[in-house]
mmCIF file of C-alpha atoms and ligand atoms in Angstrom:
data_model
loop_
_atom_site.group_PDB
_atom_site.id
_atom_site.type_symbol
_atom_site.label_atom_id
_atom_site.label_comp_id
_atom_site.label_asym_id
_atom_site.label_seq_id
_atom_site.Cartn_x
_atom_site.Cartn_y
_atom_site.Cartn_z
ATOM 1 C CA MET A 1 170.839 107.097 88.190
ATOM 2 C CA SER A 2 168.919 104.199 86.661
ATOM 3 C CA ALA A 3 165.565 103.382 88.228
ATOM 4 C CA PRO A 4 166.035 101.007 91.159
ATOM 5 C CA THR A 5 163.877 97.922 91.051
ATOM 6 C CA LYS A 6 165.014 95.270 93.523
ATOM 7 C CA GLU A 7 163.419 95.368 96.954
ATOM 8 C CA LEU A 8 165.966 95.550 99.764
ATOM 9 C CA LEU A 9 163.631 96.036 102.715
ATOM 10 C CA VAL A 10 159.926 95.277 102.967
ATOM 11 C CA VAL A 11 158.306 96.600 106.143
ATOM 12 C CA GLU A 12 154.874 95.139 106.852
ATOM 13 C CA ASP A 13 152.440 96.439 109.459
ATOM 14 C CA LEU A 14 155.238 97.350 111.867
ATOM 15 C CA ARG A 15 154.251 98.339 115.408
ATOM 16 C CA LYS A 16 156.165 99.504 118.437
ATOM 17 C CA TRP A 17 154.097 100.228 121.521
ATOM 18 C CA PHE A 18 155.873 101.292 124.706
ATOM 19 C CA PRO A 19 153.992 100.423 127.913
ATOM 20 C CA VAL A 20 153.240 103.349 130.213
ATOM 21 C CA ARG A 21 154.121 102.667 133.827
ATOM 22 C CA ARG A 22 151.048 102.211 135.984
ATOM 23 C CA SER A 23 150.843 103.931 139.363
ATOM 24 C CA LEU A 24 149.763 102.027 142.474
ATOM 25 C CA ALA A 25 146.406 103.812 142.241
ATOM 26 C CA ASP A 26 146.006 102.543 138.637
ATOM 27 C CA VAL A 27 146.780 98.976 139.717
ATOM 28 C CA LEU A 28 144.386 99.130 142.700
ATOM 29 C CA ALA A 29 141.631 100.623 140.548
ATOM 30 C CA GLY A 30 142.215 97.838 137.976
ATOM 31 C CA ARG A 31 142.869 100.347 135.189
ATOM 32 C CA GLU A 32 144.171 98.805 131.990
ATOM 33 C CA ARG A 33 147.789 99.304 131.023
ATOM 34 C CA ARG A 34 148.191 102.058 128.453
ATOM 35 C CA TYR A 35 150.715 102.259 125.640
ATOM 36 C CA VAL A 36 152.605 104.949 123.738
ATOM 37 C CA ARG A 37 151.866 103.902 120.178
ATOM 38 C CA ALA A 38 155.120 105.228 118.708
ATOM 39 C CA VAL A 39 154.879 103.186 115.493
ATOM 40 C CA ASP A 40 151.426 101.893 114.773
ATOM 41 C CA GLY A 41 151.040 99.846 111.614
ATOM 42 C CA VAL A 42 153.645 101.142 109.188
ATOM 43 C CA SER A 43 154.243 99.458 105.808
ATOM 44 C CA PHE A 44 156.679 100.477 103.097
ATOM 45 C CA THR A 45 159.280 99.054 100.722
ATOM 46 C CA VAL A 46 162.816 100.323 100.189
ATOM 47 C CA VAL A 47 164.426 99.375 96.884
ATOM 48 C CA CYS A 48 168.156 98.865 96.276
ATOM 49 C CA SER A 49 170.221 102.043 95.772
ATOM 50 C CA GLU A 50 167.464 104.480 96.616
ATOM 51 C CA VAL A 51 167.311 107.162 99.293
ATOM 52 C CA PHE A 52 164.025 106.549 101.063
ATOM 53 C CA CYS A 53 163.011 109.333 103.385
ATOM 54 C CA LEU A 54 160.885 109.241 106.534
ATOM 55 C CA VAL A 55 159.657 112.761 107.284
ATOM 56 C CA GLY A 56 157.587 114.203 110.097
ATOM 57 C CA GLU A 57 157.558 116.316 113.248
ATOM 58 C CA SER A 58 159.130 115.054 116.468
ATOM 59 C CA GLY A 59 157.081 112.319 118.034
ATOM 60 C CA CYS A 60 155.726 111.024 114.700
ATOM 61 C CA GLY A 61 157.592 107.703 115.049
ATOM 62 C CA LYS A 62 160.251 108.155 112.372
ATOM 63 C CA THR A 63 163.253 107.652 114.672
ATOM 64 C CA THR A 64 161.609 104.672 116.378
ATOM 65 C CA THR A 65 161.057 103.136 112.927
ATOM 66 C CA GLY A 66 164.754 103.655 112.142
ATOM 67 C CA ARG A 67 165.808 102.092 115.443
ATOM 68 C CA LEU A 68 163.574 99.100 114.735
ATOM 69 C CA ILE A 69 165.215 98.604 111.340
ATOM 70 C CA VAL A 70 168.728 98.568 112.856
ATOM 71 C CA ARG A 71 167.418 96.267 115.601
ATOM 72 C CA ALA A 72 168.192 98.682 118.423
ATOM 73 C CA LEU A 73 164.573 98.001 119.457
ATOM 74 C CA ARG A 74 162.377 94.958 119.057
ATOM 75 C CA PRO A 75 158.997 95.533 117.426
ATOM 76 C CA THR A 76 155.728 94.776 119.178
ATOM 77 C CA SER A 77 154.491 93.181 115.945
ATOM 78 C CA GLY A 78 155.020 93.270 112.194
ATOM 79 C CA LYS A 79 157.736 92.204 109.781
ATOM 80 C CA MET A 80 160.896 93.775 108.361
ATOM 81 C CA LEU A 81 161.990 91.539 105.511
ATOM 82 C CA TYR A 82 165.555 92.325 104.513
ATOM 83 C CA ARG A 83 167.256 90.973 101.378
ATOM 84 C CA VAL A 84 170.563 89.550 102.591
ATOM 85 C CA SER A 85 173.613 90.106 100.386
ATOM 86 C CA GLU A 86 175.142 87.155 98.536
ATOM 87 C CA GLU A 87 178.259 87.160 100.740
ATOM 88 C CA VAL A 88 176.217 86.734 103.917
ATOM 89 C CA LEU A 89 173.500 84.447 102.576
ATOM 90 C CA ASP A 90 175.566 81.238 102.549
ATOM 91 C CA ALA A 91 176.866 81.914 106.066
ATOM 92 C CA LEU A 92 173.280 82.391 107.322
ATOM 93 C CA ARG A 93 172.184 79.184 105.590
ATOM 94 C CA ALA A 94 175.056 77.318 107.262
ATOM 95 C CA LEU A 95 173.902 78.733 110.603
ATOM 96 C CA HIS A 96 170.335 77.457 109.888
ATOM 97 C CA VAL A 97 168.838 80.952 110.059
ATOM 98 C CA ARG A 98 165.240 80.917 108.880
ATOM 99 C CA LEU A 99 164.963 82.607 105.499
ATOM 100 C CA GLU A 100 161.802 84.089 104.010
ATOM 101 C CA GLY A 101 161.660 83.279 100.335
ATOM 102 C CA ASP A 102 165.062 82.847 98.688
ATOM 103 C CA SER A 103 167.083 85.549 100.302
ATOM 104 C CA PHE A 104 165.111 87.536 102.886
ATOM 105 C CA VAL A 105 165.366 87.420 106.669
ATOM 106 C CA ASP A 106 162.860 88.987 109.014
ATOM 107 C CA LEU A 107 164.808 91.523 111.071
ATOM 108 C CA ALA A 108 161.987 91.397 113.622
ATOM 109 C CA GLY A 109 163.189 87.924 114.619
ATOM 110 C CA ARG A 110 165.735 87.038 117.291
ATOM 111 C CA PHE A 111 169.256 86.304 116.177
ATOM 112 C CA ARG A 112 172.182 85.182 118.271
ATOM 113 C CA GLY A 113 175.941 84.859 117.997
ATOM 114 C CA LYS A 114 177.427 84.916 114.518
ATOM 115 C CA ALA A 115 174.092 85.368 112.712
ATOM 116 C CA ASP A 116 173.370 88.430 114.848
ATOM 117 C CA LYS A 117 176.773 89.954 114.038
ATOM 118 C CA LEU A 118 176.459 89.247 110.309
ATOM 119 C CA LEU A 119 173.091 90.972 110.148
ATOM 120 C CA ARG A 120 174.294 93.929 112.206
ATOM 121 C CA ARG A 121 177.087 94.435 109.666
ATOM 122 C CA GLU A 122 174.551 94.599 106.847
ATOM 123 C CA VAL A 123 172.416 97.364 108.380
ATOM 124 C CA GLN A 124 174.202 100.285 110.029
ATOM 125 C CA MET A 125 173.086 103.613 111.479
ATOM 126 C CA ILE A 126 174.409 107.172 111.319
ATOM 127 C CA LEU A 127 173.298 109.059 114.389
ATOM 128 C CA GLN A 128 172.009 112.590 114.565
ATOM 129 C CA ASP A 129 174.400 113.976 117.138
ATOM 130 C CA PRO A 130 177.993 114.188 115.856
ATOM 131 C CA TYR A 131 179.034 115.559 119.263
ATOM 132 C CA GLY A 132 177.472 112.966 121.568
ATOM 133 C CA SER A 133 177.882 109.862 119.413
ATOM 134 C CA LEU A 134 181.689 109.722 119.620
ATOM 135 C CA ASN A 135 183.451 108.733 122.833
ATOM 136 C CA PRO A 136 185.388 111.863 123.900
ATOM 137 C CA ARG A 137 188.100 109.730 125.575
ATOM 138 C CA GLN A 138 188.946 107.737 122.462
ATOM 139 C CA THR A 139 191.090 108.851 119.539
ATOM 140 C CA ILE A 140 189.572 108.680 116.055
ATOM 141 C CA ARG A 141 191.734 105.629 115.379
ATOM 142 C CA ASP A 142 190.354 103.815 118.468
ATOM 143 C CA ILE A 143 186.766 104.829 117.646
ATOM 144 C CA LEU A 144 187.066 103.409 114.144
ATOM 145 C CA GLU A 145 188.999 100.326 115.166
ATOM 146 C CA GLU A 146 186.440 99.287 117.764
ATOM 147 C CA PRO A 147 183.757 97.880 115.402
ATOM 148 C CA LEU A 148 186.463 95.985 113.505
ATOM 149 C CA ILE A 149 187.633 94.333 116.731
ATOM 150 C CA ILE A 150 184.056 93.515 117.798
ATOM 151 C CA HIS A 151 183.280 91.929 114.436
ATOM 152 C CA GLY A 152 186.661 90.195 114.094
ATOM 153 C CA ILE A 153 187.608 92.046 110.903
ATOM 154 C CA GLY A 154 191.330 92.497 110.183
ATOM 155 C CA GLY A 155 193.674 89.928 111.642
ATOM 156 C CA SER A 156 196.292 92.320 113.021
ATOM 157 C CA ARG A 157 196.492 95.913 114.230
ATOM 158 C CA ASP A 158 198.235 96.898 110.976
ATOM 159 C CA GLU A 159 195.471 95.381 108.865
ATOM 160 C CA ARG A 160 192.855 97.211 110.904
ATOM 161 C CA LEU A 161 194.817 100.447 110.569
ATOM 162 C CA GLU A 162 194.784 100.015 106.809
ATOM 163 C CA LEU A 163 190.984 99.686 106.862
ATOM 164 C CA VAL A 164 190.630 102.718 109.156
ATOM 165 C CA VAL A 165 192.844 104.829 106.885
ATOM 166 C CA LYS A 166 190.791 103.788 103.864
ATOM 167 C CA ALA A 167 187.539 104.680 105.636
ATOM 168 C CA LEU A 168 188.912 108.141 106.489
ATOM 169 C CA LYS A 169 189.882 108.633 102.850
ATOM 170 C CA ASP A 170 186.397 107.504 101.758
ATOM 171 C CA VAL A 171 184.816 110.273 103.827
ATOM 172 C CA LYS A 172 187.433 112.784 102.639
ATOM 173 C CA LEU A 173 189.226 113.296 105.929
ATOM 174 C CA THR A 174 192.623 113.652 104.329
ATOM 175 C CA PRO A 175 195.448 113.167 104.910
ATOM 176 C CA PRO A 176 194.118 110.430 107.263
ATOM 177 C CA GLU A 177 197.339 110.426 109.338
ATOM 178 C CA GLU A 178 196.405 113.905 110.559
ATOM 179 C CA PHE A 179 193.147 112.670 112.052
ATOM 180 C CA LEU A 180 194.095 109.276 113.515
ATOM 181 C CA ASP A 181 195.438 110.538 116.838
ATOM 182 C CA ARG A 182 193.002 113.390 117.336
ATOM 183 C CA TYR A 183 190.160 113.331 119.841
ATOM 184 C CA PRO A 184 186.565 114.198 118.827
ATOM 185 C CA HIS A 185 186.742 117.633 120.511
ATOM 186 C CA GLN A 186 189.618 118.526 118.174
ATOM 187 C CA LEU A 187 187.347 118.155 115.133
ATOM 188 C CA SER A 188 184.645 120.416 113.718
ATOM 189 C CA GLY A 189 181.000 119.254 113.660
ATOM 190 C CA GLY A 190 181.233 118.351 109.971
ATOM 191 C CA GLN A 191 184.458 116.369 110.512
ATOM 192 C CA ARG A 192 182.860 114.485 113.418
ATOM 193 C CA GLN A 193 179.899 113.545 111.256
ATOM 194 C CA ARG A 194 182.352 112.299 108.610
ATOM 195 C CA VAL A 195 183.929 110.084 111.296
ATOM 196 C CA ASN A 196 180.426 108.778 112.123
ATOM 197 C CA ILE A 197 179.852 107.968 108.465
ATOM 198 C CA ALA A 198 183.274 106.274 108.267
ATOM 199 C CA ARG A 199 182.395 104.161 111.308
ATOM 200 C CA ALA A 200 179.158 103.031 109.654
ATOM 201 C CA LEU A 201 180.986 102.212 106.397
ATOM 202 C CA LEU A 202 183.734 100.113 107.978
ATOM 203 C CA LEU A 203 181.486 97.071 108.293
ATOM 204 C CA LYS A 204 180.524 97.288 104.589
ATOM 205 C CA PRO A 205 176.783 97.646 105.146
ATOM 206 C CA LYS A 206 174.214 97.480 102.361
ATOM 207 C CA LEU A 207 171.570 99.548 104.134
ATOM 208 C CA ILE A 208 172.249 102.661 106.209
ATOM 209 C CA VAL A 209 169.659 104.304 108.421
ATOM 210 C CA ALA A 210 170.664 107.960 108.714
ATOM 211 C CA ASP A 211 168.802 109.649 111.554
ATOM 212 C CA GLU A 212 168.790 113.432 110.998
ATOM 213 C CA PRO A 213 172.483 113.283 109.971
ATOM 214 C CA VAL A 214 172.754 116.988 109.148
ATOM 215 C CA SER A 215 170.261 118.633 111.491
ATOM 216 C CA MET A 216 172.921 119.590 114.065
ATOM 217 C CA LEU A 217 175.392 120.935 111.525
ATOM 218 C CA ASP A 218 175.877 124.474 110.248
ATOM 219 C CA VAL A 219 173.927 125.165 107.086
ATOM 220 C CA SER A 220 177.161 125.638 105.101
ATOM 221 C CA ILE A 221 178.336 122.108 106.036
ATOM 222 C CA ARG A 222 175.023 120.345 105.388
ATOM 223 C CA ALA A 223 175.259 120.390 101.595
ATOM 224 C CA GLU A 224 178.783 118.900 101.741
ATOM 225 C CA ILE A 225 177.691 116.011 103.972
ATOM 226 C CA LEU A 226 174.612 115.297 101.847
ATOM 227 C CA GLN A 227 176.754 115.353 98.710
ATOM 228 C CA LEU A 228 179.251 112.968 100.351
ATOM 229 C CA MET A 229 176.424 110.587 101.281
ATOM 230 C CA LEU A 230 175.165 110.567 97.694
ATOM 231 C CA GLU A 231 178.663 109.939 96.306
ATOM 232 C CA LEU A 232 179.173 107.049 98.748
ATOM 233 C CA ARG A 233 175.795 105.633 97.759
ATOM 234 C CA ASP A 234 176.933 105.464 94.137
ATOM 235 C CA VAL A 235 180.475 104.218 94.800
ATOM 236 C CA LYS A 236 179.591 101.634 97.447
ATOM 237 C CA ASN A 237 176.147 100.697 96.178
ATOM 238 C CA LEU A 238 174.441 101.754 99.398
ATOM 239 C CA THR A 239 170.774 102.248 100.149
ATOM 240 C CA TYR A 240 169.641 104.829 102.688
ATOM 241 C CA VAL A 241 166.643 105.186 104.934
ATOM 242 C CA PHE A 242 166.991 108.907 105.602
ATOM 243 C CA ILE A 243 165.133 110.314 108.594
ATOM 244 C CA THR A 244 164.477 114.048 108.795
ATOM 245 C CA HIS A 245 161.965 116.610 110.007
ATOM 246 C CA ASP A 246 163.058 118.934 107.201
ATOM 247 C CA LEU A 247 161.223 118.533 103.903
ATOM 248 C CA ALA A 248 163.648 120.890 102.170
ATOM 249 C CA VAL A 249 166.534 118.489 103.022
ATOM 250 C CA ALA A 250 164.385 115.518 101.973
ATOM 251 C CA ASN A 251 163.712 117.178 98.641
ATOM 252 C CA ASN A 252 167.458 117.548 98.025
ATOM 253 C CA ILE A 253 168.549 114.009 98.703
ATOM 254 C CA CYS A 254 165.613 111.593 98.572
ATOM 255 C CA ASP A 255 164.156 109.504 95.763
ATOM 256 C CA ARG A 256 160.945 108.783 97.650
ATOM 257 C CA ILE A 257 159.355 110.330 100.719
ATOM 258 C CA ALA A 258 157.044 108.844 103.340
ATOM 259 C CA VAL A 259 155.358 111.419 105.578
ATOM 260 C CA MET A 260 154.563 110.158 109.080
ATOM 261 C CA TYR A 261 152.023 111.480 111.557
ATOM 262 C CA LEU A 262 151.366 109.972 114.985
ATOM 263 C CA GLY A 263 152.940 106.603 114.217
ATOM 264 C CA LYS A 264 151.419 106.158 110.726
ATOM 265 C CA ILE A 265 152.409 106.942 107.155
ATOM 266 C CA VAL A 266 149.915 109.438 105.749
ATOM 267 C CA GLU A 267 151.507 110.015 102.339
ATOM 268 C CA LEU A 268 154.184 108.252 100.314
ATOM 269 C CA GLY A 269 155.515 108.787 96.829
ATOM 270 C CA PRO A 270 158.337 110.003 94.586
ATOM 271 C CA ALA A 271 160.012 112.998 96.269
ATOM 272 C CA THR A 272 159.307 115.485 93.471
ATOM 273 C CA GLU A 273 155.654 114.413 93.308
ATOM 274 C CA VAL A 274 155.105 114.668 97.082
ATOM 275 C CA ILE A 275 156.810 118.083 97.251
ATOM 276 C CA ARG A 276 155.181 119.599 94.134
ATOM 277 C CA ASN A 277 151.804 117.965 94.412
ATOM 278 C CA PRO A 278 151.149 117.101 98.066
ATOM 279 C CA LEU A 279 147.719 115.582 98.668
ATOM 280 C CA HIS A 280 147.377 115.015 102.399
ATOM 281 C CA PRO A 281 146.450 118.143 104.417
ATOM 282 C CA TYR A 282 149.283 117.408 106.866
ATOM 283 C CA THR A 283 151.899 117.190 104.068
ATOM 284 C CA LYS A 284 150.527 120.427 102.619
ATOM 285 C CA ALA A 285 150.936 122.112 106.006
ATOM 286 C CA LEU A 286 154.547 120.864 106.299
ATOM 287 C CA ILE A 287 155.416 122.089 102.800
ATOM 288 C CA ALA A 288 153.709 125.439 103.300
ATOM 289 C CA ALA A 289 155.888 125.904 106.412
ATOM 290 C CA ILE A 290 159.160 125.660 104.400
ATOM 291 C CA PRO A 291 160.597 129.212 104.307
ATOM 292 C CA GLU A 292 160.626 130.747 100.810
ATOM 293 C CA PRO A 293 164.094 132.215 100.140
ATOM 294 C CA ASP A 294 162.709 134.859 97.768
ATOM 295 C CA PRO A 295 159.826 136.713 99.483
ATOM 296 C CA ARG A 296 158.741 138.255 96.151
ATOM 297 C CA LYS A 297 157.819 134.793 94.902
ATOM 298 C CA GLY A 298 154.404 133.541 95.913
ATOM 299 C CA ARG A 299 154.087 130.172 97.640
ATOM 300 C CA ALA A 300 153.322 127.243 95.356
ATOM 301 C CA ILE A 301 151.391 125.551 98.188
ATOM 302 C CA LYS A 302 148.840 127.618 100.075
ATOM 303 C CA GLU A 303 149.027 127.540 103.845
ATOM 304 C CA VAL A 304 146.798 124.882 105.398
ATOM 305 C CA PRO A 305 145.381 125.962 108.763
ATOM 306 C CA ILE A 306 146.229 122.868 110.825
ATOM 307 C CA LYS A 307 145.128 123.673 114.381
ATOM 308 C CA GLY A 308 146.813 122.947 117.715
ATOM 309 C CA GLU A 309 149.536 120.533 118.707
ATOM 310 C CA VAL A 310 150.260 116.883 117.876
ATOM 311 C CA PRO A 311 148.161 114.803 120.333
ATOM 312 C CA ASN A 312 149.796 112.478 122.850
ATOM 313 C CA ALA A 313 150.616 109.083 121.297
ATOM 314 C CA VAL A 314 148.961 107.449 124.348
ATOM 315 C CA ASN A 315 145.585 108.954 123.438
ATOM 316 C CA VAL A 316 145.463 108.495 119.693
ATOM 317 C CA PRO A 317 142.273 110.050 118.271
ATOM 318 C CA PRO A 318 139.799 107.570 116.733
ATOM 319 C CA GLY A 319 139.203 107.612 112.966
ATOM 320 C CA CYS A 320 141.720 109.745 111.106
ATOM 321 C CA ARG A 321 144.448 110.728 113.562
ATOM 322 C CA LEU A 322 144.584 114.244 112.140
ATOM 323 C CA HIS A 323 140.844 114.924 112.442
ATOM 324 C CA PRO A 324 140.964 117.127 115.596
ATOM 325 C CA ARG A 325 143.401 119.423 113.731
ATOM 326 C CA CYS A 326 142.250 119.106 110.126
ATOM 327 C CA PRO A 327 140.249 121.962 108.515
ATOM 328 C CA TYR A 328 138.630 119.503 106.071
ATOM 329 C CA ALA A 329 137.494 116.951 108.664
ATOM 330 C CA GLU A 330 134.010 115.566 108.125
ATOM 331 C CA GLU A 331 131.880 113.106 110.092
ATOM 332 C CA ARG A 332 133.428 110.049 108.424
ATOM 333 C CA CYS A 333 136.938 111.202 109.446
ATOM 334 C CA ARG A 334 135.947 110.981 113.141
ATOM 335 C CA ARG A 335 134.834 107.342 112.763
ATOM 336 C CA GLU A 336 136.878 105.648 110.057
ATOM 337 C CA GLU A 337 140.642 105.434 109.815
ATOM 338 C CA PRO A 338 141.631 106.093 106.166
ATOM 339 C CA GLU A 339 143.698 103.436 104.366
ATOM 340 C CA LEU A 340 146.866 104.313 102.479
ATOM 341 C CA LYS A 341 145.609 104.244 98.859
ATOM 342 C CA ASP A 342 147.504 104.465 95.573
ATOM 343 C CA VAL A 343 146.242 107.428 93.584
ATOM 344 C CA GLY A 344 148.536 106.673 90.628
ATOM 345 C CA GLY A 345 152.236 106.755 89.809
ATOM 346 C CA GLY A 346 153.238 105.186 93.118
ATOM 347 C CA HIS A 347 151.756 108.150 95.026
ATOM 348 C CA LEU A 348 149.858 106.913 98.082
ATOM 349 C CA VAL A 349 147.740 108.921 100.490
ATOM 350 C CA ALA A 350 145.684 108.100 103.579
ATOM 351 C CA CYS A 351 142.812 110.595 103.513
ATOM 352 C CA HIS A 352 139.070 110.269 102.886
ATOM 353 C CA LEU A 353 139.250 113.214 100.467
ATOM 354 C CA TYR A 354 140.846 110.882 97.864
HETATM 355 FE FE1 SF4 B 1 141.454 115.568 107.159
HETATM 356 FE FE2 SF4 B 1 139.575 113.684 107.001
HETATM 357 FE FE3 SF4 B 1 141.634 113.637 105.335
HETATM 358 FE FE4 SF4 B 1 141.965 113.062 107.876
HETATM 359 S S1 SF4 B 1 140.769 111.897 106.415
HETATM 360 S S2 SF4 B 1 143.264 114.363 106.675
HETATM 361 S S3 SF4 B 1 140.546 114.470 108.841
HETATM 362 S S4 SF4 B 1 140.067 115.196 105.455
#
């Protein structure tokens, strides 16, 4: 694959804080409202045709970031500048949608009516749960036809059927006629995830946020689904934001990896560089935890003794967020939050050791 260069999505200082409900006692005592700082100042750029990976343990903010990008949530602050495709750009101009630069829109803004629908078509999501994300009372045909009806694509039922059949072929559910009248429970987990991918593809998106798309599948099926996603990326010129807790999966599919911890990116760089030469103690700990298939081989990355559990995102530690758990923490780490710095070759790390 040639090196991608054009920015598709530029995320700047993105925040999503969820307010914690105050009890009557809190209100009477005049205690300040507290917030779960799920995403707390995240910045990154996704370039066209790449697979950009957000990695981290549960609660690190990766799924919330994905849901912000697809506009399932509204951010507390920050920008998500998205390069609109040529086909949609003129329509947005005609609708007087505010553009940033020549062809970007800020997905953090509010959009209504047709503009909202056009932008939703551009950025689609593949959900983690292939079992729960399909309506068990609908046939595969109805599930796939629904987004077409909502977005007014395909003038007649026959035209929509043609598009549904093509989408099933694209995800290699063939012959499609065999799947159209089945219900989700009549499919295997891998087939259901293919239907999910087909549903996302029907609206011809440019950017797909895939939230742990293979984590609930059998190991034997995972490679097939990842391979399918890569093939579709090449054929349909897609770009993925791939969310996973599994660095081994990230290493297989991603061009670049951003490691998140407690709502922040702590390391970002080309996938091979981050996996082979991790710099941040947290990334090292994640990589050291990947099981080694051949026990006779030594580990390339020595185990890093990160202590305890991830703290609550309501009580974020001051300074470096990892300092209560980090074996290398020094006085400065308790006071000063490290910036994400480029240490060369597009490899960025947020740690006072660098
Ligand atoms: Fe550890 Fe300090 Fe680096 Fe944070 S800044 S990861 S506490 S060494």
